[in-house]
Amino acid sequence: MGKCKSNLECSAWPNKLCINGFCMESSFDSCINDADCPWSSQRCLQNRCLQFGKPCKVDSDCPFGDYRPCSKLEENNQWEHVECQRYRSIFCIKSHCTKIDQICRADSECRFYPEVQCLNSQCAKVGQPCEKDQDCPFHLFTSCIESKCVKLATCSEDIECAGYPRYSCVDSLCAKLGQLCNKALDCPYYWATECVNSRCVKLRQPCDTDTDCPYYPNTACIGSKCEKIGQTCQYDMDCPFYPETPCLAGRCAKKGGSCQIDSECPNYPLTGCVLSQCTKIGEICWWDEDCSYFPYMECLNSTCKRVPTCVTDNDCGSDVPRECIKSLCLKRRLCRNNAECPLFPKNVCSNTHCVKLGKSCSSDKQCLGEKKRRCVKSTCIRLDLPCTFDQDCPFHPYTYCHENECMKTEPNATILQNPLSRRKSRFRKHHRAGTLVNS
């Protein structure tokens, strides 16, 4: 032990006193509060009497601060007990090491105010020189502003913070955000912030439109709150706000709201305007019914696409048999009843096919103008249907199947009955289009 003449000469270690001319560990080290310590220069810290009052120039000249236990949320959503940042309770105040961790409710309750202020209900020194927030002893409650540690202002909403959105209201304090990050857990206020475009930002502000949200287009207005979008994904269900944000080209993106034309939908052409609502285009499908907004969407080549629009049957392509029904070129479908025909009653089940019934007629001439319509049972109907059996044709026996196409039975004509027509027609689901076909 070193020789000494006063306690100050032993202050290199806070648990040593000058006893009988030597720096020795005090035998009176057990305490509950400062009054339990035998020397007026001692303070009770962690239930031990420790010597303070050492001359100093900066905080680092003073003894240690407290380690306080806390918890950290890991990526697997499990809480892990770790040691928090070392919070000092001994600071260099007026050139002497002084313990100042008294409980407080306001700055004025702290000795040495304004050099000492009330941070998180505890007196602490502010104003230390700094280059970044982490240089400040209480950096969750202070911020490095103009190279000094400054107490964060109190707030109730973001707009009360000067410099919003760089400074946002977090836990009633105007906290500085914008730190670099790879994930939310990298942010100092990870419980209330998100990592957006590699920066820590606060979200969930009230909004009416996407442009109301800070950091748009990396954020969007969903459920009247600003939320992060753009997460990587493989399936729609990977996205946290699905169905508002489906998976588009490997990223969670907003499909949009009401619309009149495709260009009004964000992420067009991956989205499009269907029934005045923006919807995802190109979903994987097996049947027409797998597609959102069926029958306005259909399954072609295992991909959901919009049904072509039309004015007459002549506007519909010949890739598959189609009819213009309520301005949509609907594919012909096999059916067992009207319920299986989309857009009923404009589209009805006749024998085994969904068909559009045309105008009333008394002769074929009255049905001219739209592909192969003929007057059958006083109604103009299309007969260019693929068929295998006579029963596949609408209004059979007034029609019949000839070389896989429906034909009209002429009056007084002798028709050679298709030998297969006596077999009962059976149905199965087509493996792509979602329509019914003969088997």
GROMACS .gro file of C-alpha atoms in nm:
model
  439
    1MET     CA    1   0.000   0.000   0.000
    2GLY     CA    2   0.124   0.351  -0.076
    3LYS     CA    3   0.199   0.606   0.191
    4CYS     CA    4  -0.032   0.900   0.228
    5LYS     CA    5  -0.107   1.205   0.434
    6SER     CA    6  -0.469   1.255   0.333
    7ASN     CA    7  -0.755   1.068   0.171
    8LEU     CA    8  -0.703   1.271  -0.147
    9GLU     CA    9  -0.371   1.092  -0.204
   10CYS     CA   10  -0.561   0.760  -0.209
   11SER     CA   11  -0.838   0.876  -0.442
   12ALA     CA   12  -0.703   0.680  -0.740
   13TRP     CA   13  -0.923   0.398  -0.611
   14PRO     CA   14  -1.256   0.497  -0.456
   15ASN     CA   15  -1.251   0.215  -0.199
   16LYS     CA   16  -0.917   0.320  -0.039
   17LEU     CA   17  -0.872   0.564   0.249
   18CYS     CA   18  -0.563   0.711   0.416
   19ILE     CA   19  -0.552   0.508   0.740
   20ASN     CA   20  -0.250   0.536   0.969
   21GLY     CA   21  -0.046   0.693   0.690
   22PHE     CA   22  -0.120   0.422   0.433
   23CYS     CA   23  -0.381   0.391   0.160
   24MET     CA   24  -0.592   0.104   0.285
   25GLU     CA   25  -0.934  -0.041   0.216
   26SER     CA   26  -1.185   0.096   0.459
   27SER     CA   27  -1.332  -0.153   0.704
   28PHE     CA   28  -1.643   0.062   0.726
   29ASP     CA   29  -1.763  -0.013   0.372
   30SER     CA   30  -2.114  -0.145   0.431
   31CYS     CA   31  -2.390   0.113   0.393
   32ILE     CA   32  -2.746   0.178   0.291
   33ASN     CA   33  -2.722   0.554   0.248
   34ASP     CA   34  -2.457   0.825   0.269
   35ALA     CA   35  -2.520   0.880   0.642
   36ASP     CA   36  -2.389   0.530   0.716
   37CYS     CA   37  -2.038   0.622   0.599
   38PRO     CA   38  -1.782   0.729   0.864
   39TRP     CA   39  -1.620   1.006   0.660
   40SER     CA   40  -1.797   1.320   0.542
   41SER     CA   41  -1.622   1.294   0.205
   42GLN     CA   42  -1.763   0.946   0.146
   43ARG     CA   43  -2.079   0.853  -0.040
   44CYS     CA   44  -2.274   0.529  -0.034
   45LEU     CA   45  -2.255   0.366  -0.377
   46GLN     CA   46  -2.367   0.008  -0.442
   47ASN     CA   47  -2.386  -0.047  -0.061
   48ARG     CA   48  -2.024   0.050  -0.008
   49CYS     CA   49  -1.875   0.366   0.138
   50LEU     CA   50  -1.656   0.521  -0.131
   51GLN     CA   51  -1.432   0.825  -0.119
   52PHE     CA   52  -1.522   1.120  -0.344
   53GLY     CA   53  -1.415   1.477  -0.384
   54LYS     CA   54  -1.111   1.403  -0.600
   55PRO     CA   55  -0.997   1.707  -0.802
   56CYS     CA   56  -1.085   1.675  -1.172
   57LYS     CA   57  -1.099   1.854  -1.502
   58VAL     CA   58  -1.326   1.621  -1.699
   59ASP     CA   59  -1.570   1.343  -1.611
   60SER     CA   60  -1.320   1.072  -1.706
   61ASP     CA   61  -1.094   1.187  -1.420
   62CYS     CA   62  -1.360   1.059  -1.179
   63PRO     CA   63  -1.428   0.702  -1.062
   64PHE     CA   64  -1.666   0.462  -1.223
   65GLY     CA   65  -2.035   0.484  -1.291
   66ASP     CA   66  -2.300   0.220  -1.242
   67TYR     CA   67  -2.375  -0.073  -1.465
   68ARG     CA   68  -2.748  -0.127  -1.476
   69PRO     CA   69  -2.912  -0.452  -1.592
   70CYS     CA   70  -3.153  -0.431  -1.881
   71SER     CA   71  -3.302  -0.648  -2.154
   72LYS     CA   72  -3.251  -0.650  -2.528
   73LEU     CA   73  -3.492  -0.786  -2.788
   74GLU     CA   74  -3.310  -1.024  -3.020
   75GLU     CA   75  -3.410  -1.106  -3.381
   76ASN     CA   76  -3.582  -1.426  -3.269
   77ASN     CA   77  -3.817  -1.210  -3.055
   78GLN     CA   78  -3.660  -1.348  -2.734
   79TRP     CA   79  -3.553  -1.115  -2.453
   80GLU     CA   80  -3.187  -1.148  -2.355
   81HIS     CA   81  -3.053  -0.997  -2.032
   82VAL     CA   82  -2.749  -0.785  -2.107
   83GLU     CA   83  -2.553  -0.502  -1.945
   84CYS     CA   84  -2.667  -0.163  -2.063
   85GLN     CA   85  -2.454   0.136  -2.139
   86ARG     CA   86  -2.243   0.243  -1.840
   87TYR     CA   87  -2.438   0.529  -1.685
   88ARG     CA   88  -2.220   0.758  -1.478
   89SER     CA   89  -2.335   0.869  -1.136
   90ILE     CA   90  -2.006   1.049  -1.055
   91PHE     CA   91  -1.928   1.361  -1.258
   92CYS     CA   92  -1.673   1.637  -1.254
   93ILE     CA   93  -1.871   1.929  -1.108
   94LYS     CA   94  -1.691   2.252  -1.022
   95SER     CA   95  -1.353   2.072  -1.049
   96HIS     CA   96  -1.443   1.798  -0.799
   97CYS     CA   97  -1.579   1.447  -0.850
   98THR     CA   98  -1.936   1.459  -0.725
   99LYS     CA   99  -2.211   1.199  -0.703
  100ILE     CA  100  -2.531   1.343  -0.854
  101ASP     CA  101  -2.773   1.058  -0.922
  102GLN     CA  102  -3.050   1.194  -0.699
  103ILE     CA  103  -3.413   1.120  -0.787
  104CYS     CA  104  -3.592   1.418  -0.945
  105ARG     CA  105  -3.907   1.534  -1.118
  106ALA     CA  106  -3.781   1.863  -1.262
  107ASP     CA  107  -3.447   2.020  -1.352
  108SER     CA  108  -3.474   2.269  -1.066
  109GLU     CA  109  -3.459   1.984  -0.812
  110CYS     CA  110  -3.103   1.897  -0.916
  111ARG     CA  111  -2.802   2.058  -0.749
  112PHE     CA  112  -2.571   2.249  -0.982
  113TYR     CA  113  -2.854   2.323  -1.230
  114PRO     CA  114  -2.826   2.399  -1.527
  115GLU     CA  115  -2.503   2.201  -1.555
  116VAL     CA  116  -2.699   1.915  -1.398
  117GLN     CA  117  -3.052   1.841  -1.523
  118CYS     CA  118  -3.326   1.586  -1.462
  119LEU     CA  119  -3.298   1.299  -1.713
  120ASN     CA  120  -3.540   1.008  -1.685
  121SER     CA  121  -3.623   1.104  -1.321
  122GLN     CA  122  -3.255   1.114  -1.223
  123CYS     CA  123  -3.015   1.406  -1.193
  124ALA     CA  124  -2.733   1.386  -1.448
  125LYS     CA  125  -2.475   1.614  -1.598
  126VAL     CA  126  -2.527   1.754  -1.948
  127GLY     CA  127  -2.318   1.974  -2.176
  128GLN     CA  128  -2.026   1.734  -2.226
  129PRO     CA  129  -1.833   1.775  -2.554
  130CYS     CA  130  -1.933   1.518  -2.815
  131GLU     CA  131  -1.914   1.421  -3.179
  132LYS     CA  132  -2.209   1.181  -3.186
  133ASP     CA  133  -2.505   1.093  -2.965
  134GLN     CA  134  -2.331   0.783  -2.826
  135ASP     CA  135  -2.061   1.006  -2.673
  136CYS     CA  136  -2.320   1.138  -2.426
  137PRO     CA  137  -2.358   0.943  -2.099
  138PHE     CA  138  -2.739   0.934  -2.126
  139HIS     CA  139  -2.768   0.928  -2.504
  140LEU     CA  140  -3.125   0.795  -2.507
  141PHE     CA  141  -3.229   1.111  -2.322
  142THR     CA  142  -2.970   1.350  -2.465
  143SER     CA  143  -2.849   1.431  -2.813
  144CYS     CA  144  -2.524   1.566  -2.952
  145ILE     CA  145  -2.617   1.909  -3.086
  146GLU     CA  146  -2.349   2.156  -3.194
  147SER     CA  147  -2.085   1.931  -3.032
  148LYS     CA  148  -2.250   1.934  -2.688
  149CYS     CA  149  -2.471   1.682  -2.507
  150VAL     CA  150  -2.812   1.849  -2.481
  151LYS     CA  151  -3.122   1.725  -2.299
  152LEU     CA  152  -3.399   1.618  -2.536
  153ALA     CA  153  -3.707   1.839  -2.537
  154THR     CA  154  -4.038   1.696  -2.418
  155CYS     CA  155  -4.326   1.653  -2.663
  156SER     CA  156  -4.666   1.497  -2.719
  157GLU     CA  157  -4.656   1.480  -3.100
  158ASP     CA  158  -4.400   1.496  -3.378
  159ILE     CA  159  -4.475   1.847  -3.502
  160GLU     CA  160  -4.367   1.986  -3.161
  161CYS     CA  161  -4.009   1.877  -3.233
  162ALA     CA  162  -3.783   2.125  -3.408
  163GLY     CA  163  -3.631   1.965  -3.715
  164TYR     CA  164  -3.910   1.710  -3.775
  165PRO     CA  165  -3.888   1.443  -3.920
  166ARG     CA  166  -3.516   1.418  -3.825
  167TYR     CA  167  -3.634   1.479  -3.469
  168SER     CA  168  -3.951   1.288  -3.381
  169CYS     CA  169  -4.153   1.242  -3.063
  170VAL     CA  170  -4.053   0.906  -2.908
  171ASP     CA  171  -4.167   0.824  -2.554
  172SER     CA  172  -4.256   1.194  -2.501
  173LEU     CA  173  -3.904   1.311  -2.599
  174CYS     CA  174  -3.789   1.476  -2.921
  175ALA     CA  175  -3.540   1.209  -3.024
  176LYS     CA  176  -3.289   1.244  -3.305
  177LEU     CA  177  -3.336   0.975  -3.568
  178GLY     CA  178  -3.172   0.896  -3.900
  179GLN     CA  179  -2.897   0.666  -3.770
  180LEU     CA  180  -2.755   0.412  -4.016
  181CYS     CA  181  -2.910   0.065  -3.983
  182ASN     CA  182  -2.963  -0.270  -4.150
  183LYS     CA  183  -3.264  -0.370  -3.939
  184ALA     CA  184  -3.493  -0.216  -3.678
  185LEU     CA  185  -3.292  -0.364  -3.389
  186ASP     CA  186  -2.993  -0.152  -3.496
  187CYS     CA  187  -3.184   0.165  -3.401
  188PRO     CA  188  -3.148   0.320  -3.053
  189TYR     CA  189  -3.528   0.341  -3.019
  190TYR     CA  190  -3.596   0.009  -3.193
  191TRP     CA  191  -3.922  -0.044  -3.004
  192ALA     CA  192  -4.072   0.267  -3.167
  193THR     CA  193  -3.881   0.304  -3.496
  194GLU     CA  194  -3.818   0.119  -3.821
  195CYS     CA  195  -3.516   0.084  -4.047
  196VAL     CA  196  -3.624   0.245  -4.375
  197ASN     CA  197  -3.380   0.284  -4.663
  198SER     CA  198  -3.092   0.208  -4.419
  199ARG     CA  199  -3.196   0.486  -4.178
  200CYS     CA  200  -3.376   0.474  -3.840
  201VAL     CA  201  -3.711   0.652  -3.874
  202LYS     CA  202  -4.035   0.677  -3.680
  203LEU     CA  203  -4.352   0.561  -3.853
  204ARG     CA  204  -4.726   0.511  -3.781
  205GLN     CA  205  -4.805   0.881  -3.813
  206PRO     CA  206  -5.170   0.956  -3.905
  207CYS     CA  207  -5.218   1.000  -4.280
  208ASP     CA  208  -5.477   1.032  -4.555
  209THR     CA  209  -5.258   0.966  -4.859
  210ASP     CA  210  -4.921   0.803  -4.924
  211THR     CA  211  -4.755   1.141  -4.978
  212ASP     CA  212  -4.849   1.243  -4.622
  213CYS     CA  213  -4.590   0.993  -4.497
  214PRO     CA  214  -4.224   1.088  -4.443
  215TYR     CA  215  -3.976   0.889  -4.650
  216TYR     CA  216  -4.235   0.812  -4.921
  217PRO     CA  217  -4.214   0.599  -5.145
  218ASN     CA  218  -4.039   0.369  -4.894
  219THR     CA  219  -4.344   0.419  -4.674
  220ALA     CA  220  -4.716   0.422  -4.753
  221CYS     CA  221  -5.047   0.515  -4.590
  222ILE     CA  222  -5.210   0.187  -4.483
  223GLY     CA  223  -5.509   0.187  -4.250
  224SER     CA  224  -5.465   0.566  -4.202
  225LYS     CA  225  -5.114   0.507  -4.058
  226CYS     CA  226  -4.773   0.551  -4.222
  227GLU     CA  227  -4.613   0.207  -4.252
  228LYS     CA  228  -4.293   0.066  -4.399
  229ILE     CA  229  -4.318  -0.114  -4.732
  230GLY     CA  230  -4.063  -0.269  -4.966
  231GLN     CA  231  -3.975  -0.576  -4.759
  232THR     CA  232  -3.831  -0.865  -4.960
  233CYS     CA  233  -4.083  -1.141  -5.030
  234GLN     CA  234  -4.156  -1.448  -5.233
  235TYR     CA  235  -4.528  -1.485  -5.170
  236ASP     CA  236  -4.808  -1.240  -5.092
  237MET     CA  237  -4.840  -1.380  -4.740
  238ASP     CA  238  -4.478  -1.281  -4.669
  239CYS     CA  239  -4.590  -0.917  -4.659
  240PRO     CA  240  -4.698  -0.778  -4.319
  241PHE     CA  241  -4.988  -0.573  -4.459
  242TYR     CA  242  -5.124  -0.818  -4.717
  243PRO     CA  243  -5.370  -0.787  -4.894
  244GLU     CA  244  -5.303  -0.412  -4.899
  245THR     CA  245  -4.941  -0.485  -4.991
  246PRO     CA  246  -4.901  -0.794  -5.212
  247CYS     CA  247  -4.564  -0.926  -5.326
  248LEU     CA  248  -4.474  -0.750  -5.652
  249ALA     CA  249  -4.146  -0.840  -5.823
  250GLY     CA  250  -3.997  -0.968  -5.497
  251ARG     CA  251  -4.095  -0.666  -5.284
  252CYS     CA  252  -4.397  -0.588  -5.067
  253ALA     CA  253  -4.566  -0.298  -5.245
  254LYS     CA  254  -4.897  -0.118  -5.217
  255LYS     CA  255  -5.142  -0.214  -5.489
  256GLY     CA  256  -5.336   0.114  -5.458
  257GLY     CA  257  -5.694   0.224  -5.400
  258SER     CA  258  -5.974   0.350  -5.622
  259CYS     CA  259  -5.897   0.424  -5.987
  260GLN     CA  260  -6.040   0.492  -6.329
  261ILE     CA  261  -5.745   0.399  -6.548
  262ASP     CA  262  -5.442   0.172  -6.506
  263SER     CA  263  -5.190   0.455  -6.479
  264GLU     CA  264  -5.353   0.571  -6.155
  265CYS     CA  265  -5.239   0.249  -5.985
  266PRO     CA  266  -4.893   0.246  -5.821
  267ASN     CA  267  -4.653  -0.014  -5.961
  268TYR     CA  268  -4.840  -0.037  -6.295
  269PRO     CA  269  -4.817  -0.268  -6.497
  270LEU     CA  270  -4.774  -0.508  -6.203
  271THR     CA  271  -5.105  -0.362  -6.088
  272GLY     CA  272  -5.405  -0.250  -6.290
  273CYS     CA  273  -5.749  -0.091  -6.258
  274VAL     CA  274  -6.022  -0.356  -6.228
  275LEU     CA  275  -6.374  -0.263  -6.119
  276SER     CA  276  -6.245   0.084  -6.027
  277GLN     CA  277  -5.997  -0.069  -5.779
  278CYS     CA  278  -5.623  -0.118  -5.821
  279THR     CA  279  -5.542  -0.489  -5.802
  280LYS     CA  280  -5.244  -0.715  -5.857
  281ILE     CA  281  -5.193  -0.844  -6.210
  282GLY     CA  282  -5.006  -1.168  -6.280
  283GLU     CA  283  -5.095  -1.386  -5.981
  284ILE     CA  284  -5.016  -1.756  -6.019
  285CYS     CA  285  -5.333  -1.959  -6.073
  286TRP     CA  286  -5.481  -2.293  -6.172
  287TRP     CA  287  -5.842  -2.191  -6.225
  288ASP     CA  288  -6.016  -1.871  -6.325
  289GLU     CA  289  -6.166  -1.860  -5.978
  290ASP     CA  290  -5.816  -1.834  -5.826
  291CYS     CA  291  -5.790  -1.480  -5.961
  292SER     CA  292  -5.900  -1.174  -5.767
  293TYR     CA  293  -6.210  -1.009  -5.914
  294PHE     CA  294  -6.314  -1.312  -6.122
  295PRO     CA  295  -6.482  -1.299  -6.378
  296TYR     CA  296  -6.313  -0.966  -6.456
  297MET     CA  297  -5.984  -1.154  -6.427
  298GLU     CA  298  -5.911  -1.497  -6.577
  299CYS     CA  299  -5.639  -1.761  -6.565
  300LEU     CA  300  -5.433  -1.790  -6.885
  301ASN     CA  301  -5.112  -1.994  -6.894
  302SER     CA  302  -5.118  -2.022  -6.513
  303THR     CA  303  -5.119  -1.643  -6.476
  304CYS     CA  304  -5.407  -1.413  -6.379
  305LYS     CA  305  -5.482  -1.159  -6.650
  306ARG     CA  306  -5.758  -0.912  -6.714
  307VAL     CA  307  -6.047  -1.027  -6.928
  308PRO     CA  308  -6.049  -0.828  -7.257
  309THR     CA  309  -6.321  -0.566  -7.294
  310CYS     CA  310  -6.561  -0.544  -7.586
  311VAL     CA  311  -6.872  -0.391  -7.739
  312THR     CA  312  -6.974  -0.687  -7.956
  313ASP     CA  313  -6.865  -1.048  -8.004
  314ASN     CA  314  -6.658  -0.933  -8.301
  315ASP     CA  315  -6.426  -0.747  -8.059
  316CYS     CA  316  -6.328  -1.073  -7.887
  317GLY     CA  317  -6.026  -1.264  -8.009
  318SER     CA  318  -6.026  -1.620  -8.135
  319ASP     CA  319  -5.768  -1.764  -7.892
  320VAL     CA  320  -6.054  -1.943  -7.717
  321PRO     CA  321  -6.430  -1.926  -7.785
  322ARG     CA  322  -6.559  -1.604  -7.626
  323GLU     CA  323  -6.876  -1.397  -7.611
  324CYS     CA  324  -6.917  -1.029  -7.528
  325ILE     CA  325  -7.121  -1.019  -7.206
  326LYS     CA  326  -7.156  -0.694  -7.011
  327SER     CA  327  -6.855  -0.551  -7.200
  328LEU     CA  328  -6.633  -0.850  -7.112
  329CYS     CA  329  -6.505  -1.112  -7.356
  330LEU     CA  330  -6.593  -1.415  -7.142
  331LYS     CA  331  -6.456  -1.757  -7.225
  332ARG     CA  332  -6.712  -2.025  -7.302
  333ARG     CA  333  -6.749  -2.257  -7.001
  334LEU     CA  334  -6.911  -2.592  -6.946
  335CYS     CA  335  -7.181  -2.592  -6.682
  336ARG     CA  336  -7.441  -2.795  -6.501
  337ASN     CA  337  -7.660  -2.507  -6.387
  338ASN     CA  338  -7.692  -2.130  -6.412
  339ALA     CA  339  -7.493  -2.076  -6.092
  340GLU     CA  340  -7.180  -2.195  -6.272
  341CYS     CA  341  -7.215  -1.925  -6.539
  342PRO     CA  342  -7.056  -1.590  -6.447
  343LEU     CA  343  -7.269  -1.278  -6.493
  344PHE     CA  344  -7.599  -1.471  -6.487
  345PRO     CA  345  -7.869  -1.394  -6.612
  346LYS     CA  346  -7.686  -1.241  -6.911
  347ASN     CA  347  -7.497  -1.569  -6.930
  348VAL     CA  348  -7.708  -1.885  -6.886
  349CYS     CA  349  -7.649  -2.260  -6.880
  350SER     CA  350  -7.797  -2.424  -7.190
  351ASN     CA  351  -7.747  -2.800  -7.196
  352THR     CA  352  -7.378  -2.817  -7.105
  353HIS     CA  353  -7.245  -2.470  -7.198
  354CYS     CA  354  -7.276  -2.118  -7.066
  355VAL     CA  355  -7.414  -1.908  -7.351
  356LYS     CA  356  -7.533  -1.554  -7.407
  357LEU     CA  357  -7.888  -1.548  -7.534
  358GLY     CA  358  -7.929  -1.293  -7.812
  359LYS     CA  359  -8.232  -1.107  -7.935
  360SER     CA  360  -8.557  -1.270  -8.037
  361CYS     CA  361  -8.576  -1.384  -8.397
  362SER     CA  362  -8.779  -1.573  -8.654
  363SER     CA  363  -8.502  -1.635  -8.910
  364ASP     CA  364  -8.124  -1.664  -8.930
  365LYS     CA  365  -8.105  -1.334  -9.123
  366GLN     CA  366  -8.211  -1.148  -8.811
  367CYS     CA  367  -7.904  -1.284  -8.628
  368LEU     CA  368  -7.637  -1.179  -8.877
  369GLY     CA  369  -7.357  -0.947  -8.770
  370GLU     CA  370  -7.195  -1.128  -8.479
  371LYS     CA  371  -6.996  -1.429  -8.590
  372LYS     CA  372  -7.191  -1.755  -8.622
  373ARG     CA  373  -7.523  -1.668  -8.461
  374ARG     CA  374  -7.827  -1.858  -8.577
  375CYS     CA  375  -8.193  -1.842  -8.490
  376VAL     CA  376  -8.270  -2.143  -8.271
  377LYS     CA  377  -8.598  -2.168  -8.083
  378SER     CA  378  -8.671  -1.800  -8.164
  379THR     CA  379  -8.341  -1.684  -8.003
  380CYS     CA  380  -8.015  -1.575  -8.166
  381ILE     CA  381  -7.736  -1.797  -8.028
  382ARG     CA  382  -7.372  -1.866  -8.115
  383LEU     CA  383  -7.306  -2.211  -8.256
  384ASP     CA  384  -6.928  -2.203  -8.308
  385LEU     CA  385  -6.880  -2.412  -7.998
  386PRO     CA  386  -6.633  -2.697  -7.959
  387CYS     CA  387  -6.821  -3.018  -7.890
  388THR     CA  388  -6.781  -3.390  -7.859
  389PHE     CA  389  -7.142  -3.493  -7.808
  390ASP     CA  390  -7.470  -3.362  -7.944
  391GLN     CA  391  -7.566  -3.282  -7.586
  392ASP     CA  392  -7.277  -3.033  -7.571
  393CYS     CA  393  -7.465  -2.799  -7.804
  394PRO     CA  394  -7.717  -2.544  -7.672
  395PHE     CA  395  -8.085  -2.620  -7.739
  396HIS     CA  396  -8.015  -2.978  -7.845
  397PRO     CA  397  -8.195  -3.151  -8.023
  398TYR     CA  398  -8.245  -2.832  -8.228
  399THR     CA  399  -7.865  -2.837  -8.263
  400TYR     CA  400  -7.615  -3.119  -8.300
  401CYS     CA  401  -7.239  -3.183  -8.298
  402HIS     CA  402  -7.075  -3.222  -8.638
  403GLU     CA  403  -6.698  -3.255  -8.672
  404ASN     CA  404  -6.649  -3.108  -8.322
  405GLU     CA  405  -6.859  -2.799  -8.393
  406CYS     CA  406  -7.223  -2.728  -8.308
  407MET     CA  407  -7.458  -2.698  -8.605
  408LYS     CA  408  -7.822  -2.601  -8.639
  409THR     CA  409  -8.068  -2.879  -8.716
  410GLU     CA  410  -8.247  -2.770  -9.034
  411PRO     CA  411  -8.623  -2.828  -9.059
  412ASN     CA  412  -8.719  -3.164  -9.213
  413ALA     CA  413  -8.350  -3.263  -9.233
  414THR     CA  414  -8.243  -3.614  -9.148
  415ILE     CA  415  -7.943  -3.591  -8.919
  416LEU     CA  416  -7.707  -3.880  -8.873
  417GLN     CA  417  -7.686  -3.894  -8.498
  418ASN     CA  418  -7.338  -3.878  -8.356
  419PRO     CA  419  -7.280  -4.232  -8.224
  420LEU     CA  420  -7.107  -4.085  -7.918
  421SER     CA  421  -7.410  -3.875  -7.829
  422ARG     CA  422  -7.575  -4.169  -7.658
  423ARG     CA  423  -7.297  -4.166  -7.401
  424LYS     CA  424  -7.356  -3.958  -7.095
  425SER     CA  425  -7.139  -3.648  -7.098
  426ARG     CA  426  -6.903  -3.619  -6.806
  427PHE     CA  427  -6.707  -3.317  -6.686
  428ARG     CA  428  -6.383  -3.236  -6.518
  429LYS     CA  429  -6.192  -2.922  -6.428
  430HIS     CA  430  -5.942  -2.794  -6.684
  431HIS     CA  431  -5.598  -2.793  -6.522
  432ARG     CA  432  -5.525  -2.433  -6.623
  433ALA     CA  433  -5.817  -2.223  -6.729
  434GLY     CA  434  -6.053  -2.306  -6.446
  435THR     CA  435  -6.327  -2.384  -6.697
  436LEU     CA  436  -6.518  -2.707  -6.744
  437VAL     CA  437  -6.432  -2.927  -7.042
  438ASN     CA  438  -6.557  -3.261  -7.165
  439SER     CA  439  -6.371  -3.580  -7.080
   0.00000   0.00000   0.00000
